[in-house]
Coordinates of C-alpha atoms in Angstrom, one line a residue:
X15 CA 0.7 -15.8 20.5
X16 CA 1.6 -12.1 20.3
X17 CA 3.6 -11.1 17.3
X18 CA 3.4 -14.3 15.3
X19 CA 1.9 -14.2 11.8
X20 CA -0.2 -17.3 11.1
X21 CA -1.7 -18.5 7.9
X22 CA -5.5 -19.1 8.3
X23 CA -6.8 -21.6 5.8
X24 CA -9.8 -20.3 3.8
X25 CA -11.4 -22.0 0.8
X26 CA -10.6 -20.6 -2.6
X27 CA -8.0 -18.0 -3.5
X28 CA -8.6 -15.8 -0.4
X29 CA -5.6 -15.8 1.9
X30 CA -5.8 -14.6 5.5
X31 CA -2.9 -13.7 7.7
X32 CA -3.5 -13.2 11.4
X33 CA -1.3 -11.6 14.0
X34 CA -2.3 -11.7 17.7
X35 CA -1.7 -8.7 19.9
X36 CA -2.7 -8.3 23.6
X37 CA -5.7 -6.0 23.0
X38 CA -6.7 -7.0 19.5
X39 CA -6.0 -9.3 16.5
X40 CA -4.7 -7.9 13.3
X41 CA -5.9 -9.4 10.0
X42 CA -4.6 -9.1 6.4
X43 CA -6.9 -10.5 3.6
X44 CA -5.6 -11.0 0.1
X45 CA -8.1 -12.1 -2.6
X46 CA -6.9 -13.0 -6.1
X47 CA -8.8 -14.6 -9.0
X48 CA -8.2 -18.2 -9.7
X49 CA -8.2 -18.2 -13.5
X50 CA -8.0 -15.3 -16.0
X51 CA -9.0 -12.5 -13.8
X52 CA -12.5 -12.1 -15.1
X53 CA -14.6 -9.6 -13.2
X54 CA -17.3 -12.2 -12.5
X55 CA -14.8 -14.0 -10.2
X56 CA -14.9 -11.1 -7.8
X57 CA -18.3 -11.9 -6.5
X58 CA -17.3 -15.3 -5.0
X59 CA -14.1 -13.7 -3.5
X60 CA -15.9 -10.8 -2.0
X61 CA -18.5 -13.3 -0.5
X62 CA -15.6 -15.3 1.1
X63 CA -14.0 -12.1 2.4
X64 CA -17.3 -10.8 3.8
X65 CA -17.9 -14.1 5.6
X66 CA -14.5 -13.9 7.2
X67 CA -15.0 -10.3 8.2
X68 CA -18.4 -11.1 9.8
X69 CA -17.3 -14.3 11.5
X70 CA -14.1 -12.8 13.0
X71 CA -15.8 -9.4 13.7
X72 CA -13.0 -7.7 11.8
X73 CA -13.2 -3.9 11.5
X74 CA -11.5 -2.9 8.2
X75 CA -9.1 0.0 8.2
X76 CA -7.7 -0.2 4.7
X77 CA -9.1 -1.8 1.5
X78 CA -7.7 -1.7 -2.0
X79 CA -9.0 -3.2 -5.2
X80 CA -7.0 -3.6 -8.4
X81 CA -8.7 -3.9 -11.8
X82 CA -9.4 -2.3 -15.2
X83 CA -11.6 0.8 -15.2
X84 CA -14.2 -1.0 -17.4
X85 CA -14.8 -3.5 -14.6
X86 CA -15.0 -1.0 -11.8
X87 CA -18.8 -0.5 -11.5
X88 CA -19.5 -4.2 -11.7
X89 CA -16.8 -5.2 -9.2
X90 CA -17.8 -2.5 -6.6
X91 CA -21.4 -3.6 -7.0
X92 CA -20.4 -7.2 -6.2
X93 CA -18.4 -6.0 -3.2
X94 CA -21.4 -4.0 -1.8
X95 CA -23.7 -6.9 -2.3
X96 CA -21.4 -9.3 -0.5
X97 CA -21.1 -6.9 2.4
X98 CA -24.8 -6.3 2.7
X99 CA -25.5 -10.1 2.6
X100 CA -23.4 -10.5 5.7
X101 CA -24.8 -7.5 7.6
X102 CA -21.6 -5.4 7.0
X103 CA -21.4 -1.8 6.1
X104 CA -21.0 -1.6 2.2
X105 CA -20.0 2.1 2.6
X106 CA -16.6 1.6 4.2
X107 CA -14.1 3.6 2.1
X108 CA -12.2 1.7 -0.5
X109 CA -9.5 2.7 -3.1
X110 CA -9.9 1.5 -6.7
X111 CA -6.6 1.3 -8.6
X112 CA -6.5 0.7 -12.3
X113 CA -4.4 -2.3 -13.0
X114 CA -4.9 -5.5 -15.0
X115 CA -3.8 -9.0 -13.8
X116 CA -0.7 -10.4 -15.6
X117 CA -3.0 -12.6 -17.6
X118 CA -4.7 -9.4 -18.9
X119 CA -7.8 -10.0 -16.9
X120 CA -10.1 -7.1 -15.8
X121 CA -9.9 -8.0 -12.1
X122 CA -6.5 -8.4 -10.4
X123 CA -7.6 -8.8 -6.7
X124 CA -8.1 -7.0 -3.4
X125 CA -6.4 -6.4 -0.1
X126 CA -8.0 -5.7 3.3
X127 CA -6.3 -4.8 6.6
X128 CA -8.3 -4.6 9.8
X129 CA -8.5 -5.5 13.4
X130 CA -10.7 -7.4 15.8
X131 CA -10.6 -5.8 19.3
X132 CA -10.5 -7.9 22.4
X133 CA -13.0 -6.2 24.9
X134 CA -12.1 -2.5 24.8
X135 CA -8.9 -3.1 22.8
X136 CA -9.7 -0.9 19.9
X137 CA -12.2 0.9 17.8
X138 CA -12.4 1.7 14.0
X139 CA -14.8 4.2 12.5
X140 CA -15.5 6.2 9.3
X141 CA -14.9 9.9 9.6
X142 CA -15.1 13.0 7.5
X143 CA -16.7 13.4 4.1
X144 CA -15.6 14.2 0.5
X145 CA -11.9 14.4 0.2
X146 CA -11.4 14.0 4.0
X147 CA -13.4 10.8 4.3
X148 CA -11.3 8.0 5.9
X149 CA -11.0 5.5 8.7
X150 CA -9.7 6.3 12.2
X151 CA -8.5 3.6 14.5
X152 CA -7.4 3.6 18.1
X153 CA -5.7 0.9 20.0
X154 CA -3.8 1.0 23.3
X155 CA -0.8 3.3 22.8
X156 CA -1.7 4.3 19.2
X157 CA -4.1 6.4 17.2
X158 CA -4.2 6.3 13.4
X159 CA -6.0 7.7 10.4
X160 CA -6.2 6.1 6.9
X161 CA -7.2 8.4 4.0
X162 CA -8.0 6.7 0.7
X163 CA -8.0 8.3 -2.7
X164 CA -6.9 11.9 -1.9
X165 CA -7.0 13.9 -5.2
X166 CA -5.8 17.4 -6.2
X167 CA -9.3 18.9 -6.5
X168 CA -10.2 22.5 -5.8
X169 CA -12.7 23.6 -3.2
X170 CA -15.4 23.3 -5.8
X171 CA -14.4 19.6 -6.5
X172 CA -12.8 20.4 -9.9
X173 CA -9.5 19.1 -11.1
X174 CA -7.1 21.7 -12.4
X175 CA -5.9 21.2 -15.9
X176 CA -2.2 21.3 -15.0
X177 CA -0.7 18.2 -13.4
X178 CA 1.7 20.2 -11.2
X179 CA -1.2 22.1 -9.7
X180 CA -3.0 18.8 -9.1
X181 CA 0.0 17.5 -7.2
X182 CA 0.3 20.6 -5.1
X183 CA -3.4 20.6 -4.3
X184 CA -3.3 16.8 -3.5
X185 CA -0.8 17.4 -0.8
X186 CA -2.6 20.4 0.5
X187 CA -5.9 18.4 0.6
X188 CA -4.1 15.6 2.5
X189 CA -2.8 18.1 5.0
X190 CA -6.3 19.6 5.5
X191 CA -7.9 16.2 5.8
X192 CA -5.3 15.2 8.4
X193 CA -5.8 18.4 10.4
X194 CA -9.6 17.9 10.4
X195 CA -9.0 14.7 12.5
X196 CA -6.3 16.2 14.8
X197 CA -3.3 15.0 12.8
X198 CA -0.4 16.8 11.1
X199 CA 1.6 15.7 8.0
X200 CA 4.6 14.9 10.3
X201 CA 2.4 12.1 11.7
X202 CA 2.3 10.4 8.2
X203 CA 4.1 7.1 8.3
X204 CA 3.1 5.8 4.8
X205 CA 1.8 7.1 1.5
X206 CA 0.8 5.3 -1.7
X207 CA 0.9 7.6 -4.8
X208 CA -0.5 6.6 -8.2
X209 CA -0.1 8.2 -11.6
X210 CA -1.7 7.1 -14.9
X211 CA 1.4 8.5 -16.7
X212 CA 4.2 8.1 -14.2
X213 CA 7.0 8.0 -16.8
X214 CA 6.0 11.4 -18.2
X215 CA 6.5 13.5 -15.1
X216 CA 7.8 11.6 -12.1
X217 CA 10.9 13.9 -11.7
X218 CA 8.6 16.9 -11.9
X219 CA 6.3 15.4 -9.3
X220 CA 9.2 14.7 -7.0
X221 CA 10.1 18.4 -7.0
X222 CA 6.5 19.2 -5.9
X223 CA 6.7 16.6 -3.1
X224 CA 10.0 17.9 -1.9
X225 CA 8.7 21.5 -1.8
X226 CA 5.7 20.4 0.2
X227 CA 7.8 18.5 2.7
X228 CA 10.1 21.5 3.1
X229 CA 7.0 23.5 4.2
X230 CA 5.5 20.8 6.4
X231 CA 8.2 20.9 9.1
X232 CA 9.6 17.4 8.3
X233 CA 13.1 18.4 9.3
X234 CA 14.3 20.1 6.1
X235 CA 14.8 18.0 3.0
X236 CA 18.3 16.5 2.8
X237 CA 20.0 13.1 2.3
X238 CA 19.9 12.8 6.1
X239 CA 16.1 13.5 6.4
X240 CA 13.5 11.0 7.1
X241 CA 10.3 11.0 5.2
X242 CA 7.2 8.8 5.1
X243 CA 7.6 5.4 3.5
X244 CA 6.0 5.5 0.1
X245 CA 5.1 3.8 -3.2
X246 CA 5.0 5.7 -6.5
X247 CA 3.6 3.6 -9.3
X248 CA 1.3 3.7 -12.3
X249 CA -2.4 3.6 -11.5
X250 CA -5.6 5.8 -11.5
X251 CA -9.1 5.8 -10.0
X252 CA -10.6 8.5 -12.3
X253 CA -9.5 11.3 -14.6
X254 CA -6.8 12.6 -12.3
X255 CA -3.0 12.9 -13.0
X256 CA -2.2 11.7 -9.5
X257 CA -3.9 10.6 -6.3
X258 CA -2.7 9.2 -3.0
X259 CA -3.6 7.1 0.0
X260 CA -2.2 8.2 3.4
X261 CA -1.6 6.4 6.7
X262 CA -0.9 8.7 9.7
X263 CA 0.0 7.4 13.1
X264 CA 0.2 9.1 16.5
X265 CA 2.2 7.0 19.0
X266 CA 1.4 7.3 22.7
X267 CA 2.8 5.4 25.7
X268 CA 5.0 2.3 24.8
X269 CA 4.5 2.8 21.1
X270 CA 6.6 4.5 18.5
X271 CA 7.0 5.0 14.8
X272 CA 10.4 4.7 13.2
X273 CA 11.1 5.6 9.6
X274 CA 13.9 3.6 7.9
X275 CA 15.7 6.0 5.6
X276 CA 18.3 3.5 4.3
X277 CA 19.5 -0.1 4.6
X278 CA 22.7 -1.9 4.0
X279 CA 21.7 -2.4 0.4
X280 CA 20.1 1.0 -0.4
X281 CA 21.0 4.5 0.6
X282 CA 18.6 7.5 1.1
X283 CA 16.3 7.9 -1.8
X284 CA 16.4 11.7 -1.4
X285 CA 20.0 11.6 -2.6
X286 CA 18.7 10.8 -6.1
X287 CA 15.7 13.0 -5.9
X288 CA 12.9 11.1 -4.2
X289 CA 11.7 12.2 -0.8
X290 CA 10.6 8.9 0.8
X291 CA 12.0 6.4 3.3
X292 CA 12.7 2.7 2.6
X293 CA 10.1 1.7 5.2
X294 CA 8.2 2.5 8.4
X295 CA 8.2 0.4 11.5
X296 CA 5.2 0.9 13.8
X297 CA 5.8 -0.6 17.3
X298 CA 2.8 -1.2 19.5
X299 CA 1.1 -3.9 21.7
X300 CA 4.3 -5.8 22.1
X301 CA 4.9 -6.2 18.3
X302 CA 5.9 -4.3 15.2
X303 CA 4.3 -3.8 11.8
X304 CA 6.8 -3.0 9.1
X305 CA 5.6 -1.2 5.9
X306 CA 8.2 -1.7 3.1
X307 CA 8.1 1.1 0.5
X308 CA 7.8 0.4 -3.2
X309 CA 11.1 -1.2 -3.9
X310 CA 12.9 -1.9 -7.2
X311 CA 16.3 -3.0 -8.6
X312 CA 18.2 0.2 -7.5
X313 CA 21.6 0.2 -5.9
X314 CA 22.9 2.2 -2.9
X315 CA 23.8 5.1 -5.2
X316 CA 20.5 5.2 -6.9
X317 CA 21.5 3.5 -10.1
X318 CA 19.3 0.9 -11.9
X319 CA 20.7 -2.6 -11.8
X320 CA 20.1 -5.4 -14.4
X321 CA 18.5 -3.2 -17.1
X322 CA 16.7 -5.5 -19.6
X323 CA 17.0 -8.5 -17.3
X324 CA 13.7 -9.3 -15.5
X325 CA 15.1 -12.2 -13.6
X326 CA 18.1 -10.2 -12.3
X327 CA 15.7 -7.3 -11.3
X328 CA 13.3 -9.8 -9.6
X329 CA 16.2 -11.1 -7.4
X330 CA 17.6 -7.7 -6.7
X331 CA 14.2 -6.4 -5.7
X332 CA 13.5 -9.3 -3.4
X333 CA 17.0 -8.8 -1.8
X334 CA 16.2 -5.1 -1.3
X335 CA 12.8 -5.8 0.3
X336 CA 14.5 -8.4 2.5
X337 CA 17.1 -5.9 3.6
X338 CA 14.3 -3.6 5.0
X339 CA 12.9 -6.5 6.9
X340 CA 16.3 -7.5 8.1
X341 CA 16.6 -4.1 9.9
X342 CA 13.8 -5.4 12.1
X343 CA 15.2 -8.9 12.5
X344 CA 12.7 -10.5 10.1
X345 CA 12.5 -11.9 6.6
X346 CA 10.2 -12.5 3.7
X347 CA 8.4 -15.3 5.6
X348 CA 6.9 -12.6 7.9
X349 CA 5.2 -10.8 5.0
X350 CA 1.4 -10.6 5.5
X351 CA 0.4 -8.5 2.5
X352 CA 2.3 -7.4 -0.7
X353 CA 1.8 -6.1 -4.2
X354 CA 4.1 -7.1 -7.0
X355 CA 4.0 -4.6 -9.9
X356 CA 5.2 -5.9 -13.2
X357 CA 5.8 -3.9 -16.4
X358 CA 4.6 -6.7 -18.6
X359 CA 3.6 -10.4 -18.6
X360 CA 7.1 -11.5 -19.4
X361 CA 8.5 -9.7 -16.3
X362 CA 5.8 -11.4 -14.2
X363 CA 6.8 -14.8 -15.6
X364 CA 10.5 -14.1 -14.8
X365 CA 9.5 -13.1 -11.3
X366 CA 7.7 -16.4 -10.9
X367 CA 10.7 -18.4 -12.2
X368 CA 13.0 -16.7 -9.7
X369 CA 10.8 -17.3 -6.7
X370 CA 10.2 -20.9 -7.7
X371 CA 13.8 -21.9 -8.5
X372 CA 15.2 -20.3 -5.4
X373 CA 12.4 -21.6 -3.1
X374 CA 11.5 -18.1 -1.9
X375 CA 8.4 -18.2 0.3
X376 CA 5.1 -17.7 -1.5
X377 CA 4.0 -14.1 -0.6
X378 CA 0.4 -13.2 0.0
X379 CA 0.4 -10.9 -3.0
X380 CA -1.6 -9.1 -5.7
X381 CA 0.2 -9.2 -9.0
X382 CA -0.7 -6.3 -11.3
X383 CA 0.6 -4.8 -14.5
X384 CA 2.0 -1.3 -14.1
X385 CA 4.8 1.0 -15.2
X386 CA 7.5 1.6 -12.6
X387 CA 9.1 5.0 -12.0
X388 CA 11.9 4.5 -14.6
X389 CA 11.4 3.1 -18.1
X390 CA 14.1 0.4 -17.6
X391 CA 12.6 -0.8 -14.3
X392 CA 10.5 -4.0 -14.8
X393 CA 9.5 -5.0 -11.2
X394 CA 8.5 -3.2 -8.0
X395 CA 7.4 -4.7 -4.7
X396 CA 5.7 -3.2 -1.7
X397 CA 5.0 -5.3 1.4
X398 CA 3.7 -5.3 5.0
X399 CA 5.2 -7.6 7.6
X400 CA 3.4 -7.8 10.9
X401 CA 5.6 -9.2 13.7

């Protein structure tokens, strides 16, 4: 049935959400370790995921893996082995994001988004090389590009010593990679930006982003402007000061992209210095996929609420995520994929208490330890709801 998210039962801790469109089926896979997040658990999870990808003929568009850097080589090797065992391409681009599970384990989990075309209902392929390597996808009415792990390297592949220059080059590299595939930065609907030391220079980074957006014909930065939906959170994949994943979309006939700049609970983030929208709604094939930006316990004026109170922040954050979904006539039960970032294990435990006591639907989620963009913020949530 078009536009209805269904839970597909799969053995183990792999959760699969399926949304049927006219010309294709959209899939969201979330794999989380069952016990303490040991890297050895990744092998069984990747084997389950590879079996689902092969059986359902799913073409992955986006894949993210969360874990400690010390486990990266082993986990990526287990992923490649599982793909090869099921006749799948192990070289499909993937983003590695440093982040431990709340238990402290080395492997926190993975997320995969992909489609299964019906007949000639869509095609996904790897394009580019180096910094511009990504996945293009085309379905009726829509053409998209996903770029993983764009860093601020020079033309020689080196990272500048200064973090501001890295950020400037990161955006320039993203623009060049987009252009190489026939996209412009104004086509970007969603970004994910990671910093190993976010609390040291997030305000400084925001000035770089605003300057780039002013030069990329996004309408001129102001509180009334609409920018790509975004997450800004602690994380790294190497020795960089920042890197980003980018989702660009070109809507054609009977499809459109709408950026949600504010909700009834939160105003424009640009009014307190951050150039991003609260969410992005992508309408196509009779349905709508809503990307909810990284969302925290921040009020309409940009003030932190419930400082020092992880339960209060958990509830406020869930309400703010729900407000974005409410704009599209949906709620938390429609979420197909999400990431819950917790500053420390105590904040994660508080989040669990709130969802359990209030009977909030269990989200298909990766839970990972990470600093949020302000020292007093303890919880941040990003989500995708496919309708």
